[in-house]
Short mmCIF file of C-alpha atoms in Angstrom, two decimals:
data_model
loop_
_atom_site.label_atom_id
_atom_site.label_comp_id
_atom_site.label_asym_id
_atom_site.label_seq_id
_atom_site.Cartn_x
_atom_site.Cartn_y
_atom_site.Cartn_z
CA UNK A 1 0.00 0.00 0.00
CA UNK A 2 1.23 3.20 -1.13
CA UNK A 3 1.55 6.52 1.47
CA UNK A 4 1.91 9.62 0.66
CA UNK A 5 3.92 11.43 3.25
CA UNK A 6 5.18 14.93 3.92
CA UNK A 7 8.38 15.86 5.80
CA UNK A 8 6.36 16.92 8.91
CA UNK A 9 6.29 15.94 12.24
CA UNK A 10 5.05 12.31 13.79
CA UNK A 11 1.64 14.13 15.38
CA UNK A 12 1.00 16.46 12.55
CA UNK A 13 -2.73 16.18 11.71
CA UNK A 14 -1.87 17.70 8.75
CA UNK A 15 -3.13 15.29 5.33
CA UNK A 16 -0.60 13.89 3.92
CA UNK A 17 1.11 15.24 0.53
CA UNK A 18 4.16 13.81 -2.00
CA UNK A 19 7.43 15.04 -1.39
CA UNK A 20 8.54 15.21 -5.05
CA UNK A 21 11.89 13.53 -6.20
CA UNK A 22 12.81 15.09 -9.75
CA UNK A 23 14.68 13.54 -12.32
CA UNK A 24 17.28 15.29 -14.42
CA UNK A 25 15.62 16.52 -17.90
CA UNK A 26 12.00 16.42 -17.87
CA UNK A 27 10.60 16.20 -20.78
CA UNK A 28 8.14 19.19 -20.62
CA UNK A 29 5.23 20.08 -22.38
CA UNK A 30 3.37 16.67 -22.01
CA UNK A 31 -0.18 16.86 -22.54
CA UNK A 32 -2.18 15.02 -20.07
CA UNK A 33 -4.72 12.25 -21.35
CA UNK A 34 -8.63 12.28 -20.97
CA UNK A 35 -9.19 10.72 -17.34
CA UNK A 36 -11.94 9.58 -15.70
CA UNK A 37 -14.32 11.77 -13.16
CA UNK A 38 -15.01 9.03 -11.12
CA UNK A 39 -14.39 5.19 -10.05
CA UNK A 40 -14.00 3.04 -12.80
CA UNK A 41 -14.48 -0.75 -12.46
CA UNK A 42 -11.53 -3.21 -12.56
CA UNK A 43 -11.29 -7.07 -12.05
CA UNK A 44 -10.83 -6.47 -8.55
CA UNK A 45 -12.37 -3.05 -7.24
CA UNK A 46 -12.39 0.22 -8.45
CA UNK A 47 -9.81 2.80 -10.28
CA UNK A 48 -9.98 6.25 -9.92
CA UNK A 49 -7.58 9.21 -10.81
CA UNK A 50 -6.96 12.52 -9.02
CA UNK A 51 -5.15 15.14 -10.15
CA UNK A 52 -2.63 17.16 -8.53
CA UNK A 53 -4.39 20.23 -8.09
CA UNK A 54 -0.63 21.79 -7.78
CA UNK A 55 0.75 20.14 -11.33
CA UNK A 56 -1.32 19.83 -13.34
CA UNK A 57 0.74 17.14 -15.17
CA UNK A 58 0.40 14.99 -12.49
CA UNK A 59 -2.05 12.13 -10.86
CA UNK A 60 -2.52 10.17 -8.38
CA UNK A 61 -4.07 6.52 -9.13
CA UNK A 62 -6.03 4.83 -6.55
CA UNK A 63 -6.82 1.48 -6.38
CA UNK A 64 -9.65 0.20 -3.98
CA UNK A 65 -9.60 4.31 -2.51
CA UNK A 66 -6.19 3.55 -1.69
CA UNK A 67 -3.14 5.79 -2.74
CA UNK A 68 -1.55 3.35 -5.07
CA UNK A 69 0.92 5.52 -7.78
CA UNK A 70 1.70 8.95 -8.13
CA UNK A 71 3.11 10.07 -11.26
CA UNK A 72 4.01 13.13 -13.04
CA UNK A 73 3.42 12.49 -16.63
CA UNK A 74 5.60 15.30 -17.78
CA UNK A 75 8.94 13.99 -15.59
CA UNK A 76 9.00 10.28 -15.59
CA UNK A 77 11.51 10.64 -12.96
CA UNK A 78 9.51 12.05 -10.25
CA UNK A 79 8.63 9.65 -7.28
CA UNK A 80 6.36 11.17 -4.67
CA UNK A 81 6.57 8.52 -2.29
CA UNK A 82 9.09 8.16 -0.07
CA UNK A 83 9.55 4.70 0.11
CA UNK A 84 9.96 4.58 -3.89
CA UNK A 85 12.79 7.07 -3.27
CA UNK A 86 14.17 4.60 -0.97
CA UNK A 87 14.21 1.88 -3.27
CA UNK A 88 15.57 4.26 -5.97
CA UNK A 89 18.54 5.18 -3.75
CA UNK A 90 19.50 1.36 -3.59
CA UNK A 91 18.90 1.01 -7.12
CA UNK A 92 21.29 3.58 -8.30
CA UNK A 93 23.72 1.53 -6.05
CA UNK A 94 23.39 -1.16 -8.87
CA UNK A 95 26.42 -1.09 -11.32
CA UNK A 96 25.32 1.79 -14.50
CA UNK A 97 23.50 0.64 -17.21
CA UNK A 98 19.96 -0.96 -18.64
CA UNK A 99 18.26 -2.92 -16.05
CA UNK A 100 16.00 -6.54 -16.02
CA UNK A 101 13.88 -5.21 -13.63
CA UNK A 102 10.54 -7.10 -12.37
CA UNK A 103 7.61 -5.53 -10.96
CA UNK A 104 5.50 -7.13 -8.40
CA UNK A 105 2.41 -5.13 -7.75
CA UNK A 106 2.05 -2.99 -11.00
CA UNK A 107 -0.30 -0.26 -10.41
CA UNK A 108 0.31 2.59 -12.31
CA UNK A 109 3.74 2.25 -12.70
CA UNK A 110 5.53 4.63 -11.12
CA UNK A 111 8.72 3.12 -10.32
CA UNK A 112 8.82 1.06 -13.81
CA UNK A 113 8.79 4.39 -15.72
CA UNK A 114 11.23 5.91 -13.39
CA UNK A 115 13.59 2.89 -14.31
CA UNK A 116 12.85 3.52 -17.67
CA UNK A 117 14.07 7.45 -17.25
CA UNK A 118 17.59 6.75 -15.60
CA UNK A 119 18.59 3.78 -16.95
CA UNK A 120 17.70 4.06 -20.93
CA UNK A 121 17.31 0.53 -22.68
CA UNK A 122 15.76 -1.38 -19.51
CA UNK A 123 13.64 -4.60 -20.12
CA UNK A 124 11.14 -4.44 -17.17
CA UNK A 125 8.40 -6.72 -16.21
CA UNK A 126 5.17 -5.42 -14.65
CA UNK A 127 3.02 -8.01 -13.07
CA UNK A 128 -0.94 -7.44 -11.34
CA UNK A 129 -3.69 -9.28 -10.37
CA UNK A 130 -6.06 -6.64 -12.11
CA UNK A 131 -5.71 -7.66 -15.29
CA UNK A 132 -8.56 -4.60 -16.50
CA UNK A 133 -6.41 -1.96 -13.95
CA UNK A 134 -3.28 -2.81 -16.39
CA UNK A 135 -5.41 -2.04 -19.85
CA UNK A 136 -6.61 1.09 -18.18
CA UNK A 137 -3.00 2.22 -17.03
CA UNK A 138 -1.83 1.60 -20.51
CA UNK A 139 -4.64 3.48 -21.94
CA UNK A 140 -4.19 6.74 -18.50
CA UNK A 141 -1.15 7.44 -18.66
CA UNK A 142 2.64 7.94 -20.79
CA UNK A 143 4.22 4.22 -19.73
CA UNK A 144 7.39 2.72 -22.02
CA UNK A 145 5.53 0.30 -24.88
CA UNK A 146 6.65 -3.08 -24.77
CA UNK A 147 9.10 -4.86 -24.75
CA UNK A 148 10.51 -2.21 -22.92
CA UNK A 149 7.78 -2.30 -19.95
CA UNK A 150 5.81 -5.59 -20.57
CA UNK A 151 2.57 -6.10 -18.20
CA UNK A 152 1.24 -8.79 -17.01
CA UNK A 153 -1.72 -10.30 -14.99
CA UNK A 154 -1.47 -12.90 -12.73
CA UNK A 155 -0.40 -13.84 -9.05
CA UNK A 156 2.27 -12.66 -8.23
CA UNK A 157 3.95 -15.79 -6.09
CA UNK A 158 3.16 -17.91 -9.80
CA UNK A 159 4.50 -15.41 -11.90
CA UNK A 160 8.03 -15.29 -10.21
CA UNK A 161 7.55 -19.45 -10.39
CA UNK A 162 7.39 -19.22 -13.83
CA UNK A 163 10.94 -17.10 -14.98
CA UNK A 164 13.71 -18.34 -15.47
CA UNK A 165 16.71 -18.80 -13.16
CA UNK A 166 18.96 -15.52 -12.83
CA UNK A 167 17.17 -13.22 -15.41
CA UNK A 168 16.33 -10.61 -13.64
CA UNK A 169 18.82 -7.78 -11.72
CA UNK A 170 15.89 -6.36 -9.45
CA UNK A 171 12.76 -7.52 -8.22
CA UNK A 172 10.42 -5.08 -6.26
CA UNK A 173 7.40 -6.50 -4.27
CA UNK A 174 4.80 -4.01 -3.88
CA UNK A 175 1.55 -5.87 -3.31
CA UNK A 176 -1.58 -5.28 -0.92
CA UNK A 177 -5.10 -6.92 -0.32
CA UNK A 178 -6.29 -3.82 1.59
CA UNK A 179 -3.21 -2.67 4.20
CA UNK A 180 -0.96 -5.95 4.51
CA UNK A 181 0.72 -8.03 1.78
CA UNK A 182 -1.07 -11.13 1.42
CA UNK A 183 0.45 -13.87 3.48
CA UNK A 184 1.87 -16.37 0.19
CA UNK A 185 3.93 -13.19 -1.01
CA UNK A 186 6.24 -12.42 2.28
CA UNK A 187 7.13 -16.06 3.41
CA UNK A 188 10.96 -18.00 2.94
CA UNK A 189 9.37 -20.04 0.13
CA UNK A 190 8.57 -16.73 -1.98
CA UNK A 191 11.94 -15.19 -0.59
CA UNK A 192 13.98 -18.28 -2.41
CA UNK A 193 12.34 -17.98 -5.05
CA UNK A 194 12.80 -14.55 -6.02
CA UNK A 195 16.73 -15.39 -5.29
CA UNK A 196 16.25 -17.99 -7.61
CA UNK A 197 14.82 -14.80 -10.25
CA UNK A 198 17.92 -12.72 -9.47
CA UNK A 199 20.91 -12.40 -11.14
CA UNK A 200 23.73 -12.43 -9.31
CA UNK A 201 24.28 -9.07 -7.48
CA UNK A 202 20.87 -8.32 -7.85
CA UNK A 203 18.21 -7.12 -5.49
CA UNK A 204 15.02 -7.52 -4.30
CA UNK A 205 12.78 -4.35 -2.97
CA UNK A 206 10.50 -5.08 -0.51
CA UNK A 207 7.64 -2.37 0.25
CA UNK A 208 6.58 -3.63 3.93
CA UNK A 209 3.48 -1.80 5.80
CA UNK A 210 3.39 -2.30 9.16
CA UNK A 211 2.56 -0.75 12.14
CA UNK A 212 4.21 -0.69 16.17
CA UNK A 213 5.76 -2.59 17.12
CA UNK A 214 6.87 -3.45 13.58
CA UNK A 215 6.20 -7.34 14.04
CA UNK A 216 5.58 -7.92 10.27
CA UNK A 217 8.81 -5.82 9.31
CA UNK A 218 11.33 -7.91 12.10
CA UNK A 219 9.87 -11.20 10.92
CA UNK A 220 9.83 -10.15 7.18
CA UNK A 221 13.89 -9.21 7.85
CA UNK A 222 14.14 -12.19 9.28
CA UNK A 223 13.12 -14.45 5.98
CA UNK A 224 15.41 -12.85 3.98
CA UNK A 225 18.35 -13.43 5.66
CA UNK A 226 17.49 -16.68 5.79
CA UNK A 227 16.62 -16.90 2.17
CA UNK A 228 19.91 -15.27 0.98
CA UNK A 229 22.14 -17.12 2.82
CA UNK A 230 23.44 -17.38 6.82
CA UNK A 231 25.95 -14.41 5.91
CA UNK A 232 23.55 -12.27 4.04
CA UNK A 233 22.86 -10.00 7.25
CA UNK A 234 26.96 -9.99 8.71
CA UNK A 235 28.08 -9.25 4.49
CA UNK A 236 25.47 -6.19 4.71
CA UNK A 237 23.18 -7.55 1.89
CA UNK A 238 20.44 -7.75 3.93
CA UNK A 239 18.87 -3.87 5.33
CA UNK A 240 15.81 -2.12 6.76
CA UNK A 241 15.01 1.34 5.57
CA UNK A 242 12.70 4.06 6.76
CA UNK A 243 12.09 7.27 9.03
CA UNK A 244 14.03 6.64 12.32
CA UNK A 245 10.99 7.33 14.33
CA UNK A 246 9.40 4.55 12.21
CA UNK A 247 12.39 1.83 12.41
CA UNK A 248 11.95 2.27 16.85
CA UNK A 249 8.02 1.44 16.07
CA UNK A 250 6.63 5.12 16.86
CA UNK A 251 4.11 5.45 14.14
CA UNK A 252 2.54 2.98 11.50
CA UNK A 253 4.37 3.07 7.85
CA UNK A 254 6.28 1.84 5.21
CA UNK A 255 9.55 0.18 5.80
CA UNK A 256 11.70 -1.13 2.83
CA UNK A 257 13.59 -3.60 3.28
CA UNK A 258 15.98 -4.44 1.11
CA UNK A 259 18.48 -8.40 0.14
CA UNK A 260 21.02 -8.84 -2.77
CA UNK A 261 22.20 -12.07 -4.23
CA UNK A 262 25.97 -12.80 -3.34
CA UNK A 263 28.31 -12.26 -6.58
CA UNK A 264 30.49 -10.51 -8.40
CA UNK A 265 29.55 -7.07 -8.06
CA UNK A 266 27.10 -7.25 -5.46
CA UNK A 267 26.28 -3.48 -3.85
CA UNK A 268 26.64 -3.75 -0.22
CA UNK A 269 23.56 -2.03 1.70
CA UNK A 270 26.10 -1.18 4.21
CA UNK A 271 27.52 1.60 2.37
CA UNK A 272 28.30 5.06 2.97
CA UNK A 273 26.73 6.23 -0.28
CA UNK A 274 23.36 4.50 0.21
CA UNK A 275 23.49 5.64 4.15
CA UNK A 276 24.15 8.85 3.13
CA UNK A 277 21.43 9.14 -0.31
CA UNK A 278 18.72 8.39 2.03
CA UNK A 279 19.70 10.99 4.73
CA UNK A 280 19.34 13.78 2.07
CA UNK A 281 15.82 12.43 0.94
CA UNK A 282 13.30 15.15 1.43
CA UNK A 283 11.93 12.83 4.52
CA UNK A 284 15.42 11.94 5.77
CA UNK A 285 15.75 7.96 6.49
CA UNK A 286 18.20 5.81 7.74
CA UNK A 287 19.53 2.10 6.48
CA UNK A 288 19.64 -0.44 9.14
CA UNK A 289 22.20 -3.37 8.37
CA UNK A 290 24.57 -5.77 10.44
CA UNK A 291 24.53 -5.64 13.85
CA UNK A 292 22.03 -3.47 14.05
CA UNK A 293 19.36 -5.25 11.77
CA UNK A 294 20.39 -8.47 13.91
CA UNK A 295 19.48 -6.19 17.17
CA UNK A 296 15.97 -5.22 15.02
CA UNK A 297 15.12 -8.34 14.13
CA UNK A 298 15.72 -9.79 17.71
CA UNK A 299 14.01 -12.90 18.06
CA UNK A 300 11.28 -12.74 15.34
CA UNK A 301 10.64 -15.86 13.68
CA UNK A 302 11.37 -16.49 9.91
CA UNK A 303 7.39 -16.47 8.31
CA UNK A 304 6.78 -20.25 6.72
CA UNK A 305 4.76 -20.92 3.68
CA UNK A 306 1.06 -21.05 4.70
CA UNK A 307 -0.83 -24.18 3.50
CA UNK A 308 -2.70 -22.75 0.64
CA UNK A 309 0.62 -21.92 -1.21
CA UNK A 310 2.19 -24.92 -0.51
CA UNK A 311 -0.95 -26.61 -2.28
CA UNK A 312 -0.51 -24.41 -5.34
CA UNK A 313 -3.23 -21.79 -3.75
CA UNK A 314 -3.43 -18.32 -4.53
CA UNK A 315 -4.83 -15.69 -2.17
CA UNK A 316 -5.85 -11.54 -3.14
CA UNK A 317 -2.87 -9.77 -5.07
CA UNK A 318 -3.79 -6.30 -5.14
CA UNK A 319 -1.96 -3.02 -5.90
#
């Protein structure tokens, strides 16, 4: 689930607004499509579109009345919410150049086109549930034509099942059935398989929401290191990121959290760079690795597969 959050303070009543992230060269001048007034019906819910009344080049899509994308369709490399800048910042840790970059949770494709903008000639893979909330997307708003942004609809867990072994350089998980990710999606099962996906070197994104005292985020942290390996968290390719008021469970949120696939090449989430890209976000955050994630993580359990995805189940994969 997507928030939209200004830099303000933790009891602010105040409703909550992007914090803009531009990209270099904009392409100006873009004229912004016929949108609908009102909800429009997809396979799973509703779509609607609001417009910024400060840009007037930009939207907001939600999905369900949820905040789902935010995009600026004359700057493809604009990301409004924070925790998309977050998983920017560890992107741009990844070595220059096009990207195989798959897309868990589709929407309106926000990150995919900012992808797209910074690292020219990227083969990207959005995948959603809503297989009608993809045609409208493609039909709203200014997203890369395929086979430069290919979509898909399906589950999620089955889709990653079905690639190939090492083809991909980053996988981002971004999918919600109303405020939590549905339970298939965040277990060691899917976490081995999407290091299975991964090149190596490559990293997956995780967009966790969770509230105090962060249980879901420590146990979440907890199946990736176990998925990438028994070093992952000691070799800093294992991380938490978010607000600091959010990582000591003040205040319910988004917290990325972040693993890369040992090899050649391999970023490490430990670094000064990342540490210090996120502290001069708009909404400054911090990256939690090593002893420290260990110390956040404490004693939560790794999440197992439940039964329905061990039987070749499926549960809600919304966006």
């Amino acid at each position: 689930m997507a928030r939209r959050t200004t830099r303000r303070s933790s009891g602010s009543s105040a409703p909550p607004t992007p914090s803009r992230r531009r990209g270099s060269g904009g392409r100006g001048g873009t004229v912004v499509p016929e949108l609908p007034t009102g909800p429009v019906p997809t396979s799973t819910g509703t779509a609607h579109v609001e417009r910024d009344p400060d840009l007037p080049s930009a939207v907001t899509l939600y999905v369900n009345g949820v905040p789902s994308s935010y995009l600026d369709l004359d700057d493809p490399g604009t990301l409004a919410f924070e925790y998309m800048q977050q998983m920017a910042a560890v992107v741009e840790e990844l070595s220059p150049g096009p990207l195989r970059a798959l897309h868990l949770g589709a929407a309106g494709c926000s990150l995919p086109r900012w992808v797209e903008h910074n690292r020219p000639g990227s083969s990207q893979l959005g995948v959603d549930l809503d297989a009608r909330l993809l045609e409208l997307v493609r039909t709203w708003f200014d997203l890369p034509r395929a086979p430069r942004l290919r979509l898909r609809p399906d589950d999620a867990r089955r889709a990653v099942a079905s690639l190939p072994d090492a083809s991909y350089d980053v996988v981002v998980r971004d999918v919600f059935d109303g405020d939590r990710t549905p339970d298939h999606l965040a277990t060691f099962g899917m976490a081995v398989e999407v290091h299975r996906v991964l090149r190596p070197g490559g990293v997956y994104l995780v967009n966790c929401a969770d509230r105090p005292p962060l249980t879901t985020a420590r146990r979440e942290a907890a199946t990736l290191a176990a998925a990438f390996g028994e070093t992952s968290a000691a070799e800093g390719r294992v991380a938490a990121i978010a607000e600091p008021a959010q990582l000591k469970g003040r205040r319910y949120g988004n917290v990325v959290l972040a693993a890369v696939r040992a090899g050649s090449g391999a970023p490490s989430l430990a670094s000064t760079t990342l540490a210090r890209a996120v502290r001069s976000l708009a909404v400054p955050a911090r990256v939690v690795t090593g002893d420290e994630l260990r110390a956040f993580v404490g004693t939560a359990p790794v999440l197992d597969d439940p039964e329905e995805a061990r039987t070749g189940g499926t549960a809600a994969d919304g966006s």
